[in-house]
Amino acid sequence: MAKDETTAPPAAERRSHGALDPVMMMLAAMLLAIALTWIIPSGKHDRVSDKDNAPVIAGTYKQLPKPIGLDGLVPRAREPGVARPVSPLAMATAIPEGLKRSAPLIFMILMLGGMFGILRASGALDAGIQRLIGVSRGDVRILVPVLMLAFSAGSTFLGMISEYLLLIPVMIALADRMGRSRMFGFALLTLAAKIGYLASVTSPVALLIAQPIVGVPVFSGLGFRLTIWLVFLGIAMLVVLRAGRVTHAPAPITVEHLSPRHLGILLIAGTAIAALVYGSIVLGWDDGEFSALFILAAAGMAAMARMRPARAAHLFVDGMKMMMLAALLVGMGRAVEVILREGQILDTIIEAVSVWIHGLPPVIVAPIVMGVEMVLTLLIPSTSAKAALSIPVLGPIAASAGVSGQTTVLAFLLGNGLVNMLAPTSGMLLAYLAAAGIPYNQWFRFALPVFLLFTVLSVAAMMIAVLIGY
């Protein structure tokens, strides 16, 4: 008997059944942020400049008057010396403001998607994956350690995170060819990258901001962070290998040579990645230069594949569409920060905790500082913004309890990295999930045990850091 097609839901709808929609999650986070501005008193520290992300001056906190009433439901411009709760109607303005502030990163993500659209249509990506599987004979015991070490090294030494959006579809395709689940391919890259960023052995993104604030040399103390990275990465490799069970028939393993055209396209992609790393570290490139790089690489790939210009343009736009959700989520994540800053409650949260931990022994203060950074990461996923906001206040308080500046930076790195591995307010994590087509609740169930284990180990690492005088 033929199956009734009118009652069967579409495949995409079946996959999303029971899933937590990432856009709805971000809207819920924005509503929570607005509610907090009505509950938590507002206040501020003096800052070294007029910029929102400028470091604060410790000991200068003062509470601001904040009248609560029905007139707070109407959005108003900020008045000097007076705080206002954020109106629920401000959600309509916070989203475009978040998109505007994230515009360079959003355009980079869209250009990245366009380049990937051409790369995938050329057939070079599938050929390269098949070649990789053939050379390794499809042995996950070889592929997982090698790939995770490479990805995590790029993150912990160079600070690469958003750049890996390019490789998520590649890892998904690799997992599919090997007969493994999408989660296997996603976790292989994501856990490696997140652990690298958590340890930040020499990651300039975190250390160039955090270490100078507490007065320690940039990139100092890397030996202890290197140990943490290797231990955590080894555990993550075991987790991914356990998740690598066969779920469907793998593609036949063949060792084939790449055609000259496919090899040329893959060389262009590899050159683009190398240029991205070199430009970021040596030339000071940012999202705007990365976008231009992806456009040039896409044009080179299209020429190498001998695509007609009209077809290449359509493929580029189709690739951009694939990344549209990821780009939107990045902007919405920034909107949460916009709301919290508008309500002027972040300094109040930090000041309250700073007063609370004053006088406790250093072996207890260090893990508490890490916990504070974990809470702040739920509110502000941006590493640079959180460093400039929290470390100038928490650093002196921790120092008065006998916690060194180096250990304070470690608490910041571990707290930031742990929560960004799982936080529903992290626009970049949701962008990763959108690029992979994996619902957040599936990732949460997979990553929660790893997160809990790493949190316990991180608390132990903080205590050890205090005991050895790190």
Tab-separated table of C-alpha atoms in Angstrom:
chain	number	residue	atom	x	y	z
A	1	MET	CA	0.000	0.000	0.000
A	2	ALA	CA	1.387	3.393	-0.967
A	3	LYS	CA	2.370	5.716	1.859
A	4	ASP	CA	0.067	8.699	2.338
A	5	GLU	CA	2.322	11.615	1.340
A	6	THR	CA	-0.210	14.184	2.512
A	7	THR	CA	0.225	13.259	6.173
A	8	ALA	CA	4.006	12.900	6.260
A	9	PRO	CA	5.807	16.035	7.419
A	10	PRO	CA	8.723	17.328	5.378
A	11	ALA	CA	12.172	15.973	6.211
A	12	ALA	CA	13.397	19.278	7.600
A	13	GLU	CA	10.320	19.500	9.808
A	14	ARG	CA	10.831	15.958	11.082
A	15	ARG	CA	14.457	16.758	11.973
A	16	SER	CA	13.456	19.852	13.902
A	17	HIS	CA	10.662	18.171	15.893
A	18	GLY	CA	11.320	18.810	19.580
A	19	ALA	CA	14.317	21.010	18.828
A	20	LEU	CA	14.936	24.368	20.429
A	21	ASP	CA	14.743	26.984	17.710
A	22	PRO	CA	17.897	29.149	17.930
A	23	VAL	CA	16.092	32.361	16.952
A	24	MET	CA	13.467	31.809	19.665
A	25	MET	CA	16.251	31.089	22.149
A	26	MET	CA	17.921	34.401	21.359
A	27	LEU	CA	14.587	36.237	21.679
A	28	ALA	CA	14.080	34.596	25.079
A	29	ALA	CA	17.585	35.686	26.121
A	30	MET	CA	16.781	39.250	25.083
A	31	LEU	CA	13.556	39.213	27.116
A	32	LEU	CA	15.475	37.914	30.142
A	33	ALA	CA	18.054	40.681	29.722
A	34	ILE	CA	15.270	43.278	29.611
A	35	ALA	CA	13.681	41.801	32.759
A	36	LEU	CA	17.014	42.009	34.604
A	37	THR	CA	17.240	45.734	33.873
A	38	TRP	CA	13.968	46.164	35.820
A	39	ILE	CA	15.137	44.014	38.754
A	40	ILE	CA	18.852	44.767	39.271
A	41	PRO	CA	19.904	48.269	40.399
A	42	SER	CA	21.920	50.232	37.855
A	43	GLY	CA	25.368	51.646	38.453
A	44	LYS	CA	28.667	52.307	36.792
A	45	HIS	CA	32.400	52.568	37.255
A	46	ASP	CA	34.484	55.363	35.845
A	47	ARG	CA	36.354	54.282	32.730
A	48	VAL	CA	39.682	55.252	31.250
A	49	SER	CA	37.890	56.562	28.133
A	50	ASP	CA	34.386	57.236	26.856
A	51	LYS	CA	34.132	53.944	24.955
A	52	ASP	CA	31.730	51.295	26.314
A	53	ASN	CA	34.430	48.598	26.181
A	54	ALA	CA	37.110	50.766	27.816
A	55	PRO	CA	38.663	49.321	31.010
A	56	VAL	CA	37.028	50.493	34.211
A	57	ILE	CA	38.824	52.168	37.121
A	58	ALA	CA	38.552	49.938	40.185
A	59	GLY	CA	36.992	51.448	43.298
A	60	THR	CA	34.944	54.024	41.415
A	61	TYR	CA	31.553	52.258	41.379
A	62	LYS	CA	28.528	54.394	42.152
A	63	GLN	CA	24.851	53.474	41.987
A	64	LEU	CA	22.661	55.445	39.620
A	65	PRO	CA	19.111	56.569	40.350
A	66	LYS	CA	16.665	54.482	38.316
A	67	PRO	CA	12.981	55.449	38.553
A	68	ILE	CA	10.696	52.486	37.924
A	69	GLY	CA	7.298	53.272	36.489
A	70	LEU	CA	4.985	52.959	33.536
A	71	ASP	CA	6.945	55.599	31.653
A	72	GLY	CA	9.760	53.039	31.556
A	73	LEU	CA	7.724	51.106	29.003
A	74	VAL	CA	8.409	53.841	26.463
A	75	PRO	CA	11.927	53.783	24.962
A	76	ARG	CA	13.856	56.967	25.776
A	77	ALA	CA	17.338	58.299	25.158
A	78	ARG	CA	19.810	57.793	28.018
A	79	GLU	CA	20.113	60.779	30.371
A	80	PRO	CA	23.495	61.588	31.981
A	81	GLY	CA	23.637	60.394	35.595
A	82	VAL	CA	20.239	58.678	35.464
A	83	ALA	CA	19.515	55.051	34.556
A	84	ARG	CA	16.346	53.629	33.063
A	85	PRO	CA	15.063	50.072	32.774
A	86	VAL	CA	14.993	48.906	29.179
A	87	SER	CA	11.542	48.941	27.600
A	88	PRO	CA	10.285	45.632	26.129
A	89	LEU	CA	9.684	47.636	22.962
A	90	ALA	CA	13.464	48.095	22.741
A	91	MET	CA	13.748	44.556	21.384
A	92	ALA	CA	12.737	46.010	18.040
A	93	THR	CA	15.684	48.419	18.141
A	94	ALA	CA	18.211	46.155	19.890
A	95	ILE	CA	18.224	43.601	17.074
A	96	PRO	CA	19.166	46.045	14.283
A	97	GLU	CA	21.647	47.707	16.658
A	98	GLY	CA	23.241	44.329	17.343
A	99	LEU	CA	23.354	43.575	13.625
A	100	LYS	CA	24.952	46.961	12.971
A	101	ARG	CA	27.630	46.472	15.622
A	102	SER	CA	28.354	42.993	14.279
A	103	ALA	CA	28.215	44.049	10.616
A	104	PRO	CA	31.869	43.277	9.726
A	105	LEU	CA	31.631	39.769	11.202
A	106	ILE	CA	28.216	39.194	9.598
A	107	PHE	CA	29.477	40.158	6.150
A	108	MET	CA	32.502	37.925	6.643
A	109	ILE	CA	30.217	34.981	7.475
A	110	LEU	CA	28.100	35.634	4.374
A	111	MET	CA	31.149	35.888	2.103
A	112	LEU	CA	32.471	32.699	3.657
A	113	GLY	CA	29.217	30.978	2.771
A	114	GLY	CA	29.458	32.258	-0.810
A	115	MET	CA	32.955	30.875	-1.203
A	116	PHE	CA	31.884	27.539	0.231
A	117	GLY	CA	28.972	27.401	-2.215
A	118	ILE	CA	31.376	27.542	-5.145
A	119	LEU	CA	33.824	25.134	-3.511
A	120	ARG	CA	31.105	22.552	-2.913
A	121	ALA	CA	29.617	22.881	-6.425
A	122	SER	CA	33.039	22.374	-8.013
A	123	GLY	CA	33.224	18.803	-6.710
A	124	ALA	CA	36.713	19.415	-5.320
A	125	LEU	CA	35.542	19.215	-1.720
A	126	ASP	CA	33.989	15.764	-2.108
A	127	ALA	CA	37.053	14.567	-3.987
A	128	GLY	CA	39.366	15.884	-1.281
A	129	ILE	CA	37.350	14.228	1.485
A	130	GLN	CA	37.369	10.942	-0.365
A	131	ARG	CA	41.126	11.226	-0.783
A	132	LEU	CA	41.574	11.910	2.941
A	133	ILE	CA	39.452	8.905	3.863
A	134	GLY	CA	41.325	6.743	1.394
A	135	VAL	CA	44.776	7.709	2.668
A	136	SER	CA	43.734	7.005	6.285
A	137	ARG	CA	41.762	3.897	5.225
A	138	GLY	CA	38.796	5.393	7.078
A	139	ASP	CA	40.391	4.750	10.467
A	140	VAL	CA	38.898	7.212	12.984
A	141	ARG	CA	41.752	6.396	15.377
A	142	ILE	CA	44.023	8.215	12.927
A	143	LEU	CA	41.711	10.954	11.668
A	144	VAL	CA	40.283	12.127	14.995
A	145	PRO	CA	43.572	12.825	16.837
A	146	VAL	CA	45.246	14.410	13.805
A	147	LEU	CA	42.323	16.677	12.885
A	148	MET	CA	41.462	17.664	16.460
A	149	LEU	CA	45.090	18.500	17.236
A	150	ALA	CA	45.273	20.708	14.132
A	151	PHE	CA	41.999	22.520	14.824
A	152	SER	CA	42.707	23.025	18.517
A	153	ALA	CA	46.243	24.259	17.835
A	154	GLY	CA	44.883	26.946	15.516
A	155	SER	CA	42.496	28.036	18.243
A	156	THR	CA	44.834	27.963	21.238
A	157	PHE	CA	47.896	29.458	19.517
A	158	LEU	CA	46.276	31.805	16.975
A	159	GLY	CA	42.824	32.511	18.432
A	160	MET	CA	40.910	31.036	15.471
A	161	ILE	CA	37.176	30.564	16.155
A	162	SER	CA	34.939	32.275	13.592
A	163	GLU	CA	37.291	31.101	10.828
A	164	TYR	CA	36.251	27.494	11.493
A	165	LEU	CA	32.742	28.164	10.227
A	166	LEU	CA	34.232	27.392	6.816
A	167	LEU	CA	35.188	23.884	7.877
A	168	ILE	CA	32.020	22.796	9.676
A	169	PRO	CA	30.234	21.645	6.469
A	170	VAL	CA	33.464	19.902	5.480
A	171	MET	CA	33.521	17.911	8.730
A	172	ILE	CA	29.836	17.063	8.372
A	173	ALA	CA	30.482	15.743	4.869
A	174	LEU	CA	33.526	13.807	6.111
A	175	ALA	CA	31.455	12.162	8.859
A	176	ASP	CA	28.732	11.234	6.372
A	177	ARG	CA	31.231	9.610	3.993
A	178	MET	CA	32.616	7.587	6.902
A	179	GLY	CA	29.146	6.408	7.956
A	180	ARG	CA	29.158	8.494	11.141
A	181	SER	CA	26.596	10.939	12.496
A	182	ARG	CA	26.534	14.691	11.917
A	183	MET	CA	27.228	15.136	15.625
A	184	PHE	CA	30.486	13.224	15.244
A	185	GLY	CA	31.740	15.593	12.563
A	186	PHE	CA	30.494	18.655	14.429
A	187	ALA	CA	31.980	17.617	17.789
A	188	LEU	CA	35.306	16.756	16.170
A	189	LEU	CA	35.786	20.379	15.143
A	190	THR	CA	33.799	22.249	17.799
A	191	LEU	CA	35.223	20.567	20.897
A	192	ALA	CA	38.739	20.936	19.533
A	193	ALA	CA	38.272	24.634	18.772
A	194	LYS	CA	36.503	25.443	22.040
A	195	ILE	CA	39.129	23.655	24.160
A	196	GLY	CA	41.883	25.491	22.337
A	197	TYR	CA	40.204	28.815	23.038
A	198	LEU	CA	39.561	27.795	26.655
A	199	ALA	CA	43.275	27.243	27.311
A	200	SER	CA	44.470	30.133	25.069
A	201	VAL	CA	48.126	29.130	25.306
A	202	THR	CA	49.166	32.074	23.119
A	203	SER	CA	45.807	33.214	21.713
A	204	PRO	CA	46.235	36.946	21.025
A	205	VAL	CA	42.467	37.571	21.116
A	206	ALA	CA	42.296	36.975	24.858
A	207	LEU	CA	45.800	37.546	26.179
A	208	LEU	CA	46.529	40.899	24.507
A	209	ILE	CA	43.590	42.370	26.446
A	210	ALA	CA	43.556	40.414	29.703
A	211	GLN	CA	47.201	40.175	30.740
A	212	PRO	CA	48.169	43.860	30.425
A	213	ILE	CA	45.202	44.843	32.629
A	214	VAL	CA	46.598	42.859	35.586
A	215	GLY	CA	50.183	43.884	34.871
A	216	VAL	CA	51.717	40.602	33.701
A	217	PRO	CA	53.702	40.200	30.445
A	218	VAL	CA	51.682	39.205	27.392
A	219	PHE	CA	51.902	35.451	26.635
A	220	SER	CA	53.563	34.760	30.010
A	221	GLY	CA	52.553	31.711	32.052
A	222	LEU	CA	51.980	29.582	28.957
A	223	GLY	CA	53.454	26.402	30.467
A	224	PHE	CA	50.531	25.825	32.842
A	225	ARG	CA	47.975	26.703	30.166
A	226	LEU	CA	49.717	24.304	27.765
A	227	THR	CA	49.306	21.496	30.309
A	228	ILE	CA	45.602	22.278	30.712
A	229	TRP	CA	45.161	22.311	26.920
A	230	LEU	CA	46.828	18.919	26.409
A	231	VAL	CA	44.858	17.255	29.226
A	232	PHE	CA	41.503	18.649	28.080
A	233	LEU	CA	42.211	17.899	24.424
A	234	GLY	CA	43.123	14.285	25.217
A	235	ILE	CA	39.811	13.857	27.060
A	236	ALA	CA	37.906	15.439	24.173
A	237	MET	CA	39.550	13.060	21.699
A	238	LEU	CA	38.315	10.094	23.740
A	239	VAL	CA	34.800	11.593	23.849
A	240	VAL	CA	34.697	12.056	20.074
A	241	LEU	CA	36.087	8.575	19.424
A	242	ARG	CA	33.343	7.101	21.619
A	243	ALA	CA	30.774	9.074	19.616
A	244	GLY	CA	32.213	7.771	16.349
A	245	ARG	CA	30.118	4.637	16.039
A	246	VAL	CA	28.864	3.746	12.569
A	247	THR	CA	25.266	4.940	12.009
A	248	HIS	CA	24.840	4.191	8.308
A	249	ALA	CA	26.665	2.543	5.429
A	250	PRO	CA	29.934	4.377	4.726
A	251	ALA	CA	31.042	5.273	1.232
A	252	PRO	CA	33.410	2.765	-0.393
A	253	ILE	CA	37.028	3.440	0.553
A	254	THR	CA	39.136	4.118	-2.499
A	255	VAL	CA	42.550	5.701	-2.871
A	256	GLU	CA	42.226	7.929	-5.908
A	257	HIS	CA	44.425	10.719	-7.167
A	258	LEU	CA	42.856	14.163	-7.371
A	259	SER	CA	42.340	15.592	-10.835
A	260	PRO	CA	44.488	18.648	-11.662
A	261	ARG	CA	41.397	20.844	-11.587
A	262	HIS	CA	40.266	19.596	-8.177
A	263	LEU	CA	43.799	19.851	-6.843
A	264	GLY	CA	44.030	23.453	-8.048
A	265	ILE	CA	40.743	24.391	-6.361
A	266	LEU	CA	41.798	22.801	-3.077
A	267	LEU	CA	45.134	24.616	-3.280
A	268	ILE	CA	43.252	27.902	-3.641
A	269	ALA	CA	41.176	27.029	-0.554
A	270	GLY	CA	44.310	26.079	1.393
A	271	THR	CA	46.055	29.261	0.312
A	272	ALA	CA	43.053	31.291	1.464
A	273	ILE	CA	43.205	29.687	4.918
A	274	ALA	CA	46.970	30.272	5.148
A	275	ALA	CA	46.505	33.902	4.064
A	276	LEU	CA	43.761	34.315	6.644
A	277	VAL	CA	46.055	33.144	9.456
A	278	TYR	CA	49.054	35.184	8.244
A	279	GLY	CA	46.969	38.285	7.648
A	280	SER	CA	45.326	38.052	11.067
A	281	ILE	CA	48.533	37.536	13.051
A	282	VAL	CA	51.135	39.476	11.044
A	283	LEU	CA	49.250	42.093	9.012
A	284	GLY	CA	46.487	42.881	11.483
A	285	TRP	CA	43.657	41.928	9.138
A	286	ASP	CA	40.099	41.957	10.441
A	287	ASP	CA	36.684	40.848	9.199
A	288	GLY	CA	36.677	43.306	6.291
A	289	GLU	CA	39.908	41.925	4.857
A	290	PHE	CA	38.695	38.385	5.444
A	291	SER	CA	35.545	39.111	3.433
A	292	ALA	CA	37.628	40.401	0.537
A	293	LEU	CA	39.853	37.324	0.759
A	294	PHE	CA	36.859	34.978	0.506
A	295	ILE	CA	35.506	36.872	-2.525
A	296	LEU	CA	38.870	36.622	-4.315
A	297	ALA	CA	39.206	32.935	-3.406
A	298	ALA	CA	35.688	32.244	-4.710
A	299	ALA	CA	36.527	33.968	-8.003
A	300	GLY	CA	39.709	31.913	-8.313
A	301	MET	CA	37.861	28.662	-7.625
A	302	ALA	CA	35.171	29.504	-10.173
A	303	ALA	CA	37.827	30.246	-12.791
A	304	MET	CA	39.708	27.038	-12.009
A	305	ALA	CA	36.452	25.061	-12.270
A	306	ARG	CA	35.682	26.822	-15.597
A	307	MET	CA	32.291	27.982	-14.396
A	308	ARG	CA	30.328	30.516	-16.379
A	309	PRO	CA	30.224	33.875	-14.530
A	310	ALA	CA	26.424	33.769	-14.203
A	311	ARG	CA	26.501	30.270	-12.681
A	312	ALA	CA	29.305	31.250	-10.299
A	313	ALA	CA	27.344	34.291	-9.138
A	314	HIS	CA	24.232	32.178	-8.478
A	315	LEU	CA	26.263	29.608	-6.543
A	316	PHE	CA	27.883	32.358	-4.491
A	317	VAL	CA	24.489	33.801	-3.549
A	318	ASP	CA	23.147	30.330	-2.720
A	319	GLY	CA	26.123	29.817	-0.425
A	320	MET	CA	25.393	33.123	1.294
A	321	LYS	CA	21.820	31.989	1.903
A	322	MET	CA	23.144	28.902	3.725
A	323	MET	CA	24.894	31.199	6.216
A	324	MET	CA	22.044	33.684	6.649
A	325	LEU	CA	20.779	32.127	9.889
A	326	ALA	CA	24.295	31.968	11.318
A	327	ALA	CA	24.827	35.659	10.533
A	328	LEU	CA	21.493	36.628	12.095
A	329	LEU	CA	22.296	34.750	15.307
A	330	VAL	CA	25.613	36.564	15.681
A	331	GLY	CA	23.802	39.896	15.490
A	332	MET	CA	21.114	38.781	17.948
A	333	GLY	CA	23.761	37.651	20.397
A	334	ARG	CA	25.255	41.135	20.256
A	335	ALA	CA	21.766	42.571	20.855
A	336	VAL	CA	21.670	40.912	24.298
A	337	GLU	CA	24.826	42.798	25.208
A	338	VAL	CA	23.305	46.032	23.847
A	339	ILE	CA	20.298	45.628	26.170
A	340	LEU	CA	22.416	44.946	29.247
A	341	ARG	CA	24.659	47.916	28.575
A	342	GLU	CA	21.667	50.166	27.982
A	343	GLY	CA	20.231	49.118	31.353
A	344	GLN	CA	23.625	49.754	33.026
A	345	ILE	CA	23.446	46.697	35.297
A	346	LEU	CA	26.684	44.882	34.390
A	347	ASP	CA	28.898	46.997	36.641
A	348	THR	CA	26.441	46.391	39.501
A	349	ILE	CA	26.715	42.609	39.102
A	350	ILE	CA	30.509	42.685	39.123
A	351	GLU	CA	30.697	45.081	42.064
A	352	ALA	CA	28.331	42.947	44.163
A	353	VAL	CA	30.404	39.823	43.602
A	354	SER	CA	33.655	41.703	44.198
A	355	VAL	CA	32.414	42.803	47.633
A	356	TRP	CA	31.199	39.295	48.427
A	357	ILE	CA	34.535	37.545	47.781
A	358	HIS	CA	36.562	40.102	49.713
A	359	GLY	CA	38.430	38.485	52.615
A	360	LEU	CA	38.076	34.823	51.545
A	361	PRO	CA	41.215	32.611	51.292
A	362	PRO	CA	42.898	32.638	47.851
A	363	VAL	CA	42.332	28.936	47.188
A	364	ILE	CA	38.571	29.640	47.426
A	365	VAL	CA	38.628	33.059	45.747
A	366	ALA	CA	40.269	31.770	42.551
A	367	PRO	CA	37.482	29.274	41.657
A	368	ILE	CA	34.872	31.883	42.648
A	369	VAL	CA	36.410	34.385	40.215
A	370	MET	CA	36.186	31.704	37.526
A	371	GLY	CA	32.528	31.149	38.441
A	372	VAL	CA	31.834	34.878	38.170
A	373	GLU	CA	33.360	34.903	34.707
A	374	MET	CA	31.129	31.966	33.774
A	375	VAL	CA	28.029	33.902	34.808
A	376	LEU	CA	29.209	36.992	32.938
A	377	THR	CA	29.828	34.895	29.824
A	378	LEU	CA	26.142	33.985	29.763
A	379	LEU	CA	25.407	37.708	29.595
A	380	ILE	CA	28.347	38.858	27.451
A	381	PRO	CA	29.740	36.158	25.128
A	382	SER	CA	32.244	38.672	23.669
A	383	THR	CA	35.697	37.865	25.070
A	384	SER	CA	37.171	41.324	24.581
A	385	ALA	CA	34.180	43.198	26.049
A	386	LYS	CA	34.054	40.932	29.090
A	387	ALA	CA	37.808	41.249	29.717
A	388	ALA	CA	37.679	45.044	29.626
A	389	LEU	CA	34.657	45.069	31.936
A	390	SER	CA	35.463	42.442	34.551
A	391	ILE	CA	39.215	42.079	34.970
A	392	PRO	CA	39.946	45.682	36.083
A	393	VAL	CA	37.434	45.183	38.930
A	394	LEU	CA	38.016	41.532	39.857
A	395	GLY	CA	41.808	41.737	39.476
A	396	PRO	CA	42.482	44.055	42.448
A	397	ILE	CA	39.943	42.245	44.650
A	398	ALA	CA	41.515	38.868	43.827
A	399	ALA	CA	44.991	40.311	44.417
A	400	SER	CA	43.967	41.546	47.881
A	401	ALA	CA	43.025	37.938	48.701
A	402	GLY	CA	46.416	36.656	47.536
A	403	VAL	CA	45.418	35.539	44.009
A	404	SER	CA	48.024	36.536	41.444
A	405	GLY	CA	47.254	38.452	38.249
A	406	GLN	CA	48.278	35.403	36.206
A	407	THR	CA	45.758	33.232	38.052
A	408	THR	CA	43.061	35.888	37.599
A	409	VAL	CA	43.663	35.782	33.840
A	410	LEU	CA	43.452	31.980	33.952
A	411	ALA	CA	40.108	32.232	35.779
A	412	PHE	CA	38.878	34.563	33.038
A	413	LEU	CA	40.026	32.218	30.255
A	414	LEU	CA	38.565	29.061	31.796
A	415	GLY	CA	35.253	30.669	32.771
A	416	ASN	CA	34.878	32.241	29.340
A	417	GLY	CA	35.809	29.078	27.440
A	418	LEU	CA	33.684	26.680	29.482
A	419	VAL	CA	30.423	28.583	29.096
A	420	ASN	CA	30.945	29.475	25.429
A	421	MET	CA	31.084	25.723	24.828
A	422	LEU	CA	27.437	25.446	25.849
A	423	ALA	CA	25.868	28.916	26.270
A	424	PRO	CA	22.560	29.469	24.438
A	425	THR	CA	23.439	33.182	24.348
A	426	SER	CA	26.638	32.581	22.358
A	427	GLY	CA	25.909	33.815	18.854
A	428	MET	CA	29.005	32.059	17.501
A	429	LEU	CA	28.023	28.680	18.979
A	430	LEU	CA	24.522	29.032	17.517
A	431	ALA	CA	26.113	30.027	14.203
A	432	TYR	CA	28.187	26.826	14.323
A	433	LEU	CA	25.048	24.783	14.976
A	434	ALA	CA	23.154	26.555	12.182
A	435	ALA	CA	25.985	25.835	9.735
A	436	ALA	CA	25.903	22.155	10.746
A	437	GLY	CA	22.110	21.827	10.800
A	438	ILE	CA	22.165	20.489	14.381
A	439	PRO	CA	19.509	21.593	16.927
A	440	TYR	CA	20.820	23.191	20.107
A	441	ASN	CA	19.115	20.664	22.397
A	442	GLN	CA	20.986	17.799	20.700
A	443	TRP	CA	24.305	19.563	21.227
A	444	PHE	CA	23.366	20.380	24.837
A	445	ARG	CA	22.706	16.708	25.628
A	446	PHE	CA	25.974	15.689	23.986
A	447	ALA	CA	28.182	18.402	25.481
A	448	LEU	CA	26.719	18.697	29.008
A	449	PRO	CA	28.697	15.761	30.517
A	450	VAL	CA	31.890	17.118	28.924
A	451	PHE	CA	31.124	20.595	30.245
A	452	LEU	CA	30.556	19.302	33.795
A	453	LEU	CA	33.766	17.258	33.739
A	454	PHE	CA	35.816	20.171	32.414
A	455	THR	CA	34.258	22.494	35.016
A	456	VAL	CA	35.372	20.203	37.850
A	457	LEU	CA	38.848	19.918	36.331
A	458	SER	CA	39.005	23.685	35.881
A	459	VAL	CA	38.159	24.267	39.551
A	460	ALA	CA	40.976	21.871	40.436
A	461	ALA	CA	43.305	23.705	38.046
A	462	MET	CA	42.468	27.038	39.706
A	463	MET	CA	43.257	25.631	43.153
A	464	ILE	CA	46.508	24.128	41.912
A	465	ALA	CA	47.436	27.462	40.346
A	466	VAL	CA	47.088	29.176	43.733
A	467	LEU	CA	48.996	26.450	45.583
A	468	ILE	CA	51.973	26.516	43.202
A	469	GLY	CA	52.074	30.319	43.104
A	470	TYR	CA	51.196	30.519	39.417
